[in-house]
Amino acid sequence: MKKNLFLLLFLLSLGLQAQTKSSAKTSVSFQTGYNRGYGLMLSYTIHNLAEGLPGNLRFSAEMSWLDPGNGLEARRIFINNNTNGTLEESGKSYDFRVDYMMPTSIFNFKNSYWIFGPRYSSFKANFNFVGGNENFDVTTQQWGIGVGLDNYFKMNKKWDIFFGLGLDYFFDSTLTGHDTSYSPDGDNINPRTDNQNDNTPFTYDDADDAIKQPQLMPRFMVGILYKL
């Protein structure tokens, strides 16, 4: 799925580049920084999209390392009520994003852009109970939207350095782990029961509280851009 989406974004960027005038420029960039965790992002940008249409179009792929959530609660909600074993946990997301970059002169910076566009995230939390015979993933795929502000500073004819602030929001989606899933619409598959609450079935809200899937994602990134 991730490879297919990345290929689709790449082919779309080539098609848009072919449709723009030969005077349109392109660039590649690399960013790193905070995205509710440590993140790395690669981007391809088409500058000056068309005559009369200011701004750029940027295609990006990002990988972030995130807090996966509460491992003990995740085990109860997706597998069983056991508590044995030593917990090791990790979280990772792959994001694919498209940004329209609108020029602005905010704060008197000469080369600044408001950015906004759609996002897609594939998130995986892993919980390994060493000695407890449980090692499982909880996954989700989400669509989202994002806004931000980028400021670019020219280093020389080919290179820029830039700083970006932003906020992404991802919509609730089905959480799947082991042979259990919880959906926002209540269409759950094989939900476990809560032995601390009269064995009532767990709900999507319980799973969402236990798993820190992407939702409101503040970001601060520093990057370097190379003009092709």
Coordinates of N, CA and C in Angstrom, one line a residue:
M1 N 0.8 -1.2 0.0 CA 0.0 0.0 0.0 C 0.9 1.3 0.0
K2 N 1.9 1.3 0.9 CA 2.7 2.5 1.0 C 3.5 2.7 -0.3
K3 N 4.0 1.6 -0.9 CA 4.8 1.7 -2.2 C 3.9 2.2 -3.3
N4 N 2.6 1.7 -3.3 CA 1.7 2.1 -4.4 C 1.4 3.6 -4.3
L5 N 1.2 4.1 -3.1 CA 0.9 5.5 -2.9 C 2.0 6.3 -3.3
F6 N 3.2 5.9 -2.9 CA 4.4 6.7 -3.2 C 4.6 6.8 -4.7
L7 N 4.4 5.6 -5.4 CA 4.5 5.6 -6.9 C 3.5 6.5 -7.5
L8 N 2.3 6.5 -7.0 CA 1.2 7.3 -7.5 C 1.6 8.8 -7.4
L9 N 2.1 9.2 -6.2 CA 2.5 10.6 -6.0 C 3.6 11.0 -7.0
F10 N 4.5 10.1 -7.2 CA 5.7 10.3 -8.0 C 5.2 10.5 -9.5
L11 N 4.3 9.6 -10.0 CA 3.9 9.7 -11.3 C 3.0 11.0 -11.5
L12 N 2.2 11.3 -10.5 CA 1.4 12.6 -10.6 C 2.3 13.8 -10.7
S13 N 3.4 13.8 -9.9 CA 4.3 15.0 -10.0 C 5.0 15.1 -11.3
L14 N 5.3 13.9 -11.9 CA 5.9 14.0 -13.3 C 4.9 14.5 -14.3
G15 N 3.7 14.1 -14.2 CA 2.7 14.5 -15.1 C 2.4 16.0 -15.0
L16 N 2.4 16.5 -13.7 CA 2.2 18.0 -13.5 C 3.3 18.8 -14.0
Q17 N 4.5 18.2 -13.8 CA 5.7 18.9 -14.3 C 5.7 19.0 -15.8
A18 N 5.3 18.0 -16.5 CA 5.2 18.0 -18.0 C 4.2 19.0 -18.5
Q19 N 3.1 19.3 -17.7 CA 2.1 20.2 -18.2 C 2.4 21.6 -18.0
T20 N 3.4 21.9 -17.1 CA 3.8 23.3 -16.8 C 4.7 23.8 -17.9
K21 N 4.9 25.1 -18.0 CA 5.8 25.7 -19.0 C 7.2 25.3 -18.7
S22 N 8.1 25.4 -19.7 CA 9.5 25.0 -19.5 C 10.2 25.9 -18.5
S23 N 9.6 27.1 -18.2 CA 10.2 28.0 -17.3 C 10.0 27.6 -15.8
A24 N 9.0 26.7 -15.6 CA 8.8 26.2 -14.3 C 10.0 25.5 -13.7
K25 N 10.3 25.7 -12.5 CA 11.5 25.1 -11.9 C 11.0 24.0 -10.9
T26 N 11.9 23.1 -10.6 CA 11.6 22.0 -9.6 C 12.7 22.0 -8.6
S27 N 12.5 21.3 -7.5 CA 13.5 21.2 -6.5 C 13.2 19.9 -5.7
V28 N 14.2 19.5 -5.0 CA 14.1 18.4 -4.0 C 14.5 18.9 -2.6
S29 N 14.0 18.4 -1.6 CA 14.4 18.9 -0.2 C 14.3 17.8 0.8
F30 N 15.0 18.0 1.9 CA 15.0 17.1 3.0 C 14.8 17.9 4.3
Q31 N 13.8 17.3 5.1 CA 13.5 18.0 6.3 C 13.7 17.0 7.5
T32 N 14.0 17.5 8.7 CA 14.0 16.7 9.9 C 13.6 17.6 11.0
G33 N 13.0 17.0 12.1 CA 12.6 17.7 13.2 C 11.5 17.0 14.0
Y34 N 10.6 17.8 14.6 CA 9.6 17.3 15.5 C 8.3 17.2 14.8
N35 N 7.7 16.0 14.9 CA 6.3 15.7 14.3 C 5.6 14.8 15.3
R36 N 5.3 15.4 16.5 CA 4.9 14.6 17.7 C 5.8 13.5 18.0
G37 N 7.0 13.5 17.5 CA 8.1 12.6 17.6 C 9.1 13.0 16.6
Y38 N 10.2 12.2 16.5 CA 11.2 12.6 15.5 C 10.8 12.1 14.1
G39 N 11.0 13.1 13.2 CA 10.5 12.8 11.8 C 11.6 13.1 10.8
L40 N 11.5 12.4 9.6 CA 12.4 12.6 8.5 C 11.4 12.7 7.2
M41 N 11.7 13.7 6.4 CA 10.8 13.9 5.2 C 11.6 14.2 4.0
L42 N 11.2 13.6 2.9 CA 11.7 13.9 1.6 C 10.6 14.5 0.7
S43 N 11.0 15.5 -0.1 CA 9.9 16.3 -0.9 C 10.4 16.6 -2.3
Y44 N 9.5 16.6 -3.2 CA 9.7 17.1 -4.6 C 8.7 18.2 -4.8
T45 N 9.2 19.4 -5.3 CA 8.4 20.6 -5.4 C 8.4 21.1 -6.9
I46 N 7.3 21.4 -7.4 CA 7.1 22.1 -8.7 C 6.8 23.6 -8.4
H47 N 7.7 24.5 -8.8 CA 7.6 25.9 -8.6 C 6.9 26.6 -9.7
N48 N 6.2 27.7 -9.3 CA 5.5 28.5 -10.3 C 4.6 27.6 -11.3
L49 N 3.5 27.1 -10.7 CA 2.7 26.0 -11.4 C 2.3 26.4 -12.8
A50 N 1.7 27.6 -12.9 CA 1.1 28.0 -14.2 C 1.0 29.6 -14.2
E51 N 1.0 30.1 -15.4 CA 0.8 31.6 -15.5 C -0.5 32.0 -14.9
G52 N -0.4 33.0 -14.0 CA -1.6 33.5 -13.3 C -2.0 32.7 -12.0
L53 N -1.2 31.6 -11.8 CA -1.5 30.8 -10.6 C -0.2 30.9 -9.7
P54 N -0.2 31.7 -8.7 CA 1.0 31.8 -7.8 C 1.1 30.6 -7.0
G55 N 2.4 30.3 -6.6 CA 2.6 29.2 -5.7 C 3.2 28.0 -6.3
N56 N 3.5 27.0 -5.4 CA 4.2 25.8 -5.7 C 3.3 24.6 -5.3
L57 N 3.7 23.4 -5.8 CA 3.0 22.2 -5.4 C 4.1 21.2 -5.0
R58 N 3.9 20.7 -3.7 CA 4.9 19.9 -3.1 C 4.4 18.5 -2.8
F59 N 5.2 17.5 -3.1 CA 4.8 16.1 -2.8 C 5.8 15.5 -1.8
S60 N 5.4 14.9 -0.8 CA 6.3 14.5 0.3 C 6.0 13.1 0.8
A61 N 7.0 12.5 1.3 CA 6.9 11.2 2.0 C 7.7 11.3 3.3
E62 N 7.1 10.9 4.4 CA 7.7 11.2 5.8 C 7.6 9.9 6.6
M63 N 8.6 9.7 7.4 CA 8.7 8.6 8.4 C 8.9 9.3 9.8
S64 N 8.0 8.9 10.8 CA 8.1 9.4 12.1 C 8.1 8.3 13.1
W65 N 8.9 8.5 14.2 CA 8.9 7.6 15.3 C 8.0 8.2 16.5
L66 N 7.0 7.5 16.9 CA 6.0 8.0 17.8 C 5.8 7.2 19.0
D67 N 5.3 7.8 20.1 CA 4.8 7.1 21.3 C 3.6 6.2 20.8
P68 N 3.7 4.8 21.0 CA 2.7 3.9 20.6 C 1.4 3.9 21.4
G69 N 1.6 4.3 22.7 CA 0.4 4.3 23.6 C 0.7 3.5 24.9
N70 N -0.4 3.0 25.5 CA -0.4 2.2 26.7 C -0.4 0.7 26.4
G71 N 0.8 0.1 26.6 CA 0.9 -1.3 26.2 C 0.0 -2.3 27.0
L72 N -0.1 -2.0 28.3 CA -0.9 -2.9 29.1 C -2.4 -2.8 28.7
E73 N -2.9 -1.6 28.5 CA -4.2 -1.4 28.0 C -4.4 -2.0 26.6
A74 N -3.5 -1.8 25.8 CA -3.6 -2.4 24.4 C -3.7 -3.9 24.5
R75 N -2.9 -4.5 25.4 CA -3.0 -6.0 25.5 C -4.4 -6.4 26.0
R76 N -5.0 -5.7 26.9 CA -6.3 -6.0 27.4 C -7.4 -5.9 26.3
I77 N -7.2 -4.8 25.6 CA -8.3 -4.5 24.6 C -8.2 -5.3 23.3
F78 N -7.0 -5.7 23.0 CA -6.8 -6.5 21.7 C -6.6 -7.9 21.9
I79 N -6.1 -8.4 23.0 CA -5.8 -9.8 23.2 C -6.4 -10.4 24.4
N80 N -5.9 -10.1 25.6 CA -6.4 -10.7 26.9 C -6.0 -9.8 28.0
N81 N -6.4 -10.3 29.2 CA -6.2 -9.5 30.4 C -4.9 -9.9 31.2
N82 N -4.0 -10.7 30.6 CA -2.8 -11.1 31.2 C -1.9 -9.8 31.4
T83 N -1.0 -9.9 32.4 CA -0.1 -8.8 32.7 C 1.4 -9.3 32.8
N84 N 1.6 -10.5 32.5 CA 3.0 -11.1 32.7 C 3.9 -10.6 31.5
G85 N 5.2 -10.7 31.7 CA 6.2 -10.3 30.7 C 6.7 -8.8 30.9
T86 N 7.8 -8.6 30.3 CA 8.4 -7.2 30.4 C 8.1 -6.5 29.1
L87 N 7.5 -5.4 29.1 CA 7.0 -4.7 28.0 C 8.1 -3.9 27.2
E88 N 8.2 -4.2 25.9 CA 9.0 -3.3 25.0 C 8.0 -2.8 23.9
E89 N 8.1 -1.5 23.6 CA 7.1 -1.0 22.7 C 7.7 0.1 21.8
S90 N 7.1 0.2 20.6 CA 7.6 1.2 19.6 C 6.4 1.6 18.8
G91 N 6.6 2.8 18.1 CA 5.5 3.3 17.2 C 6.2 4.0 16.0
K92 N 5.6 3.8 14.9 CA 6.1 4.4 13.6 C 5.0 4.7 12.7
S93 N 5.1 5.8 12.0 CA 4.1 6.2 11.0 C 4.8 6.6 9.7
Y94 N 4.2 6.2 8.6 CA 4.6 6.7 7.2 C 3.5 7.6 6.7
D95 N 3.9 8.8 6.4 CA 2.9 9.8 5.9 C 3.2 10.2 4.5
F96 N 2.2 10.4 3.7 CA 2.3 10.9 2.3 C 1.4 12.1 2.2
R97 N 2.0 13.2 1.7 CA 1.3 14.5 1.7 C 1.5 15.3 0.5
V98 N 0.5 16.1 0.1 CA 0.5 17.0 -1.0 C 0.2 18.4 -0.4
D99 N 1.1 19.4 -0.7 CA 0.9 20.7 -0.2 C 0.8 21.7 -1.4
Y100 N -0.2 22.6 -1.3 CA -0.1 23.8 -2.2 C 0.5 24.9 -1.3
M101 N 1.5 25.6 -1.9 CA 2.3 26.5 -1.2 C 2.0 27.9 -1.8
M102 N 1.3 28.7 -1.0 CA 0.9 30.1 -1.4 C 1.9 31.1 -0.9
P103 N 2.5 31.9 -1.8 CA 3.4 32.9 -1.3 C 2.8 33.9 -0.4
T104 N 3.5 34.3 0.6 CA 3.1 35.3 1.6 C 4.3 36.2 2.1
S105 N 4.0 37.3 2.6 CA 5.1 38.2 3.1 C 5.0 38.4 4.6
I106 N 4.4 37.4 5.3 CA 4.2 37.5 6.7 C 5.6 37.7 7.5
F107 N 5.6 38.5 8.5 CA 6.8 38.8 9.3 C 7.9 39.4 8.5
N108 N 7.5 40.0 7.3 CA 8.5 40.6 6.4 C 9.6 39.7 5.8
F109 N 9.3 38.4 5.9 CA 10.2 37.5 5.3 C 10.0 37.5 3.8
K110 N 11.0 37.5 2.9 CA 10.9 37.7 1.5 C 10.4 36.4 0.8
N111 N 10.7 35.2 1.4 CA 10.4 34.0 0.7 C 9.7 33.0 1.7
S112 N 8.4 33.3 1.9 CA 7.6 32.6 2.8 C 6.3 32.0 2.1
Y113 N 5.8 30.9 2.7 CA 4.6 30.3 2.0 C 3.7 29.8 3.1
W114 N 2.4 30.1 2.9 CA 1.3 29.3 3.6 C 1.2 28.0 2.9
I115 N 1.1 26.9 3.7 CA 1.0 25.6 3.0 C -0.3 24.9 3.5
F116 N -1.0 24.2 2.7 CA -2.1 23.4 3.1 C -2.4 22.3 2.1
G117 N -3.0 21.2 2.6 CA -3.3 20.1 1.7 C -3.6 18.8 2.4
P118 N -3.9 17.7 1.6 CA -4.3 16.5 2.2 C -3.1 15.6 2.7
R119 N -3.4 14.7 3.6 CA -2.4 13.8 4.1 C -3.0 12.4 4.2
Y120 N -2.0 11.4 4.2 CA -2.4 10.0 4.4 C -1.4 9.4 5.3
S121 N -1.8 8.7 6.3 CA -0.9 8.1 7.3 C -1.1 6.6 7.5
S122 N 0.0 5.9 7.5 CA -0.1 4.4 7.9 C 0.7 4.3 9.2
F123 N 0.0 3.9 10.2 CA 0.6 3.9 11.6 C 0.7 2.5 12.1
K124 N 1.8 2.2 12.8 CA 1.9 0.8 13.4 C 2.5 1.0 14.8
A125 N 1.8 0.5 15.8 CA 2.3 0.4 17.2 C 2.7 -1.1 17.5
N126 N 3.8 -1.3 18.0 CA 4.3 -2.7 18.4 C 4.4 -2.8 19.9
F127 N 3.9 -3.9 20.4 CA 4.0 -4.2 21.9 C 4.5 -5.6 22.0
N128 N 5.7 -5.7 22.7 CA 6.3 -7.0 22.9 C 6.5 -7.3 24.3
F129 N 5.7 -8.3 24.9 CA 5.8 -8.6 26.3 C 6.8 -9.8 26.4
V130 N 8.1 -9.4 26.6 CA 9.2 -10.4 26.7 C 9.0 -11.3 27.9
G131 N 8.9 -12.6 27.7 CA 8.7 -13.6 28.7 C 7.2 -13.8 28.9
G132 N 6.3 -13.0 28.2 CA 4.9 -13.2 28.4 C 4.3 -13.8 27.2
N133 N 5.1 -14.2 26.2 CA 4.6 -14.8 25.0 C 3.6 -14.0 24.2
E134 N 3.7 -12.7 24.2 CA 2.9 -11.8 23.4 C 3.7 -10.8 22.7
N135 N 3.6 -10.8 21.4 CA 4.2 -9.8 20.5 C 3.3 -9.4 19.4
F136 N 2.7 -8.2 19.4 CA 1.6 -7.9 18.5 C 1.7 -6.5 18.0
D137 N 1.1 -6.2 16.9 CA 1.0 -4.9 16.3 C -0.4 -4.4 16.3
V138 N -0.6 -3.1 16.5 CA -1.9 -2.4 16.3 C -1.7 -1.4 15.1
T139 N -2.5 -1.5 14.1 CA -2.3 -0.7 12.9 C -3.5 0.1 12.6
T140 N -3.3 1.2 11.8 CA -4.4 2.0 11.3 C -3.9 2.8 10.1
Q141 N -4.9 3.1 9.2 CA -4.6 3.9 8.0 C -5.6 5.1 8.1
Q142 N -5.1 6.3 8.0 CA -5.9 7.5 8.2 C -5.7 8.5 7.1
W143 N -6.8 9.3 6.8 CA -6.7 10.5 5.9 C -6.7 11.7 6.8
G144 N -6.1 12.8 6.4 CA -6.0 14.0 7.2 C -5.8 15.2 6.4
I145 N -5.8 16.3 7.0 CA -5.5 17.6 6.4 C -4.5 18.4 7.2
G146 N -3.8 19.3 6.6 CA -2.8 20.0 7.3 C -2.6 21.4 6.8
V147 N -2.1 22.3 7.7 CA -1.7 23.7 7.4 C -0.4 24.0 8.0
G148 N 0.3 25.0 7.5 CA 1.6 25.4 8.0 C 2.1 26.7 7.4
L149 N 3.3 27.0 7.8 CA 4.0 28.2 7.3 C 5.5 27.8 7.1
D150 N 6.1 28.0 5.9 CA 7.5 27.7 5.6 C 8.2 29.1 5.3
N151 N 9.4 29.2 5.8 CA 10.3 30.4 5.5 C 11.6 29.9 5.0
Y152 N 11.9 30.4 3.8 CA 13.1 30.0 3.1 C 14.2 31.1 3.1
F153 N 15.4 30.7 3.2 CA 16.6 31.6 3.2 C 17.6 31.1 2.2
K154 N 17.9 32.0 1.2 CA 18.8 31.6 0.1 C 20.3 31.5 0.6
M155 N 20.9 30.4 0.3 CA 22.3 30.2 0.7 C 23.2 30.5 -0.5
N156 N 22.8 30.0 -1.7 CA 23.5 30.4 -2.9 C 22.5 30.1 -4.1
K157 N 23.0 30.0 -5.3 CA 22.1 29.9 -6.5 C 21.3 28.6 -6.4
K158 N 21.9 27.6 -5.8 CA 21.2 26.2 -5.9 C 20.6 25.8 -4.6
W159 N 21.1 26.3 -3.5 CA 20.7 25.8 -2.2 C 19.9 26.8 -1.3
D160 N 18.9 26.4 -0.6 CA 18.2 27.1 0.4 C 18.1 26.4 1.7
I161 N 18.0 27.1 2.8 CA 17.7 26.5 4.1 C 16.3 27.0 4.5
F162 N 15.5 26.2 5.1 CA 14.2 26.6 5.5 C 13.7 26.0 6.8
F163 N 12.7 26.7 7.4 CA 12.1 26.3 8.6 C 10.6 26.3 8.4
G164 N 10.0 25.2 9.0 CA 8.6 25.1 8.8 C 7.8 24.8 10.1
L165 N 6.7 25.5 10.3 CA 5.8 25.2 11.4 C 4.5 24.7 10.8
G166 N 3.8 23.7 11.5 CA 2.6 23.3 10.9 C 1.8 22.5 11.9
L167 N 0.5 22.2 11.5 CA -0.4 21.4 12.3 C -1.2 20.5 11.4
D168 N -1.1 19.2 11.6 CA -1.9 18.2 10.8 C -3.0 17.6 11.7
Y169 N -4.1 17.3 11.1 CA -5.2 16.6 11.8 C -5.6 15.4 11.0
F170 N -5.6 14.2 11.7 CA -5.9 13.0 11.0 C -7.3 12.5 11.6
F171 N -8.1 12.0 10.7 CA -9.5 11.6 11.1 C -9.4 10.1 11.7
D172 N -10.4 9.9 12.6 CA -10.4 8.6 13.2 C -10.6 7.5 12.2
S173 N -10.0 6.3 12.4 CA -10.1 5.2 11.5 C -10.0 3.9 12.3
T174 N -10.3 2.8 11.6 CA -10.3 1.5 12.3 C -8.9 1.1 12.9
L175 N -8.9 0.7 14.1 CA -7.7 0.2 14.8 C -7.7 -1.4 14.8
T176 N -6.7 -2.0 14.3 CA -6.6 -3.4 14.1 C -5.4 -4.0 14.8
G177 N -5.6 -5.1 15.6 CA -4.5 -5.7 16.3 C -4.9 -7.2 16.6
H178 N -3.9 -8.1 16.3 CA -4.2 -9.5 16.5 C -5.3 -10.0 15.7
D179 N -6.4 -10.5 16.2 CA -7.6 -10.8 15.4 C -8.8 -9.9 15.8
T180 N -8.5 -8.7 16.3 CA -9.5 -7.8 16.8 C -9.4 -6.5 16.1
S181 N -10.6 -5.8 15.8 CA -10.5 -4.5 15.3 C -11.7 -3.7 15.9
Y182 N -11.4 -2.4 16.0 CA -12.4 -1.4 16.6 C -12.6 -0.3 15.6
S183 N -13.8 0.0 15.2 CA -14.1 1.1 14.2 C -14.9 2.2 14.8
P184 N -14.7 3.4 14.3 CA -15.4 4.6 14.9 C -17.0 4.4 14.8
D185 N -17.4 3.7 13.8 CA -18.9 3.5 13.6 C -19.4 2.4 14.5
G186 N -18.6 1.8 15.3 CA -19.1 0.7 16.2 C -19.1 -0.7 15.6
D187 N -18.7 -0.8 14.3 CA -18.7 -2.1 13.6 C -17.4 -2.8 14.0
N188 N -17.3 -3.3 15.2 CA -16.1 -4.0 15.8 C -16.1 -5.5 15.4
I189 N -14.9 -6.0 15.3 CA -14.7 -7.4 15.0 C -14.0 -8.1 16.2
N190 N -14.6 -9.1 16.8 CA -14.1 -9.8 17.9 C -13.6 -9.0 19.1
P191 N -14.4 -8.0 19.5 CA -14.0 -7.2 20.7 C -13.8 -8.0 21.9
R192 N -12.8 -7.6 22.7 CA -12.5 -8.3 24.0 C -13.4 -7.7 25.1
T193 N -13.5 -8.3 26.2 CA -14.3 -7.9 27.3 C -13.5 -7.3 28.4
D194 N -14.0 -6.4 29.2 CA -13.3 -5.7 30.2 C -13.6 -6.4 31.6
N195 N -12.7 -7.2 32.1 CA -12.9 -7.9 33.3 C -12.9 -7.0 34.6
Q196 N -12.6 -5.7 34.4 CA -12.6 -4.7 35.5 C -13.9 -3.9 35.4
N197 N -14.8 -4.3 34.5 CA -16.0 -3.5 34.3 C -17.2 -4.5 33.9
D198 N -17.4 -5.5 34.7 CA -18.5 -6.4 34.5 C -18.5 -7.1 33.2
N199 N -17.2 -7.3 32.6 CA -17.0 -8.0 31.4 C -17.8 -7.4 30.2
T200 N -18.0 -6.1 30.2 CA -18.6 -5.4 29.1 C -17.6 -5.3 28.0
P201 N -18.0 -5.4 26.7 CA -17.1 -5.3 25.6 C -16.4 -4.0 25.5
F202 N -15.1 -4.0 25.1 CA -14.4 -2.8 24.9 C -15.0 -2.1 23.6
T203 N -14.8 -0.8 23.5 CA -15.3 0.0 22.4 C -14.2 0.7 21.7
Y204 N -14.5 1.4 20.6 CA -13.5 2.1 19.8 C -12.9 3.2 20.7
D205 N -13.7 3.9 21.6 CA -13.1 4.9 22.4 C -12.0 4.3 23.3
D206 N -12.3 3.1 23.8 CA -11.3 2.5 24.7 C -10.0 2.2 23.9
A207 N -10.1 1.7 22.7 CA -8.9 1.4 21.9 C -8.2 2.7 21.5
D208 N -9.0 3.7 21.2 CA -8.4 5.0 20.8 C -7.6 5.6 22.0
D209 N -8.1 5.5 23.2 CA -7.4 6.0 24.4 C -6.1 5.2 24.6
A210 N -6.1 3.9 24.3 CA -4.9 3.1 24.6 C -3.8 3.3 23.5
I211 N -4.2 3.5 22.3 CA -3.3 3.6 21.2 C -3.2 5.1 20.7
K212 N -1.9 5.6 20.7 CA -1.7 7.0 20.3 C -1.5 7.1 18.8
Q213 N -2.6 6.7 18.1 CA -2.6 6.9 16.6 C -2.5 8.4 16.3
P214 N -2.0 8.7 15.1 CA -1.9 10.1 14.7 C -3.3 10.8 14.8
Q215 N -3.3 12.0 15.3 CA -4.6 12.7 15.4 C -4.2 14.2 15.2
L216 N -4.0 14.9 16.3 CA -3.5 16.3 16.2 C -2.0 16.3 16.3
M217 N -1.4 16.7 15.2 CA 0.1 16.5 15.1 C 0.8 17.8 14.8
P218 N 1.3 18.5 15.9 CA 2.1 19.7 15.7 C 3.5 19.3 15.1
R219 N 4.1 20.2 14.3 CA 5.3 19.9 13.7 C 6.2 21.2 13.6
F220 N 7.5 20.9 13.8 CA 8.5 22.0 13.6 C 9.7 21.3 12.9
M221 N 9.9 21.7 11.7 CA 10.9 21.0 10.9 C 12.0 22.0 10.3
V222 N 13.2 21.6 10.2 CA 14.3 22.3 9.6 C 14.7 21.5 8.3
G223 N 14.9 22.2 7.2 CA 15.3 21.5 6.0 C 16.3 22.2 5.1
I224 N 16.7 21.5 4.1 CA 17.6 22.1 3.1 C 17.0 21.7 1.7
L225 N 17.0 22.7 0.8 CA 16.4 22.5 -0.5 C 17.4 22.7 -1.6
Y226 N 17.3 21.8 -2.6 CA 18.2 21.9 -3.8 C 17.4 22.1 -5.0
K227 N 17.7 23.2 -5.8 CA 17.0 23.5 -7.0 C 17.6 22.7 -8.2
L228 N 16.7 22.0 -8.9 CA 17.1 21.2 -10.0 C 17.3 22.0 -11.3

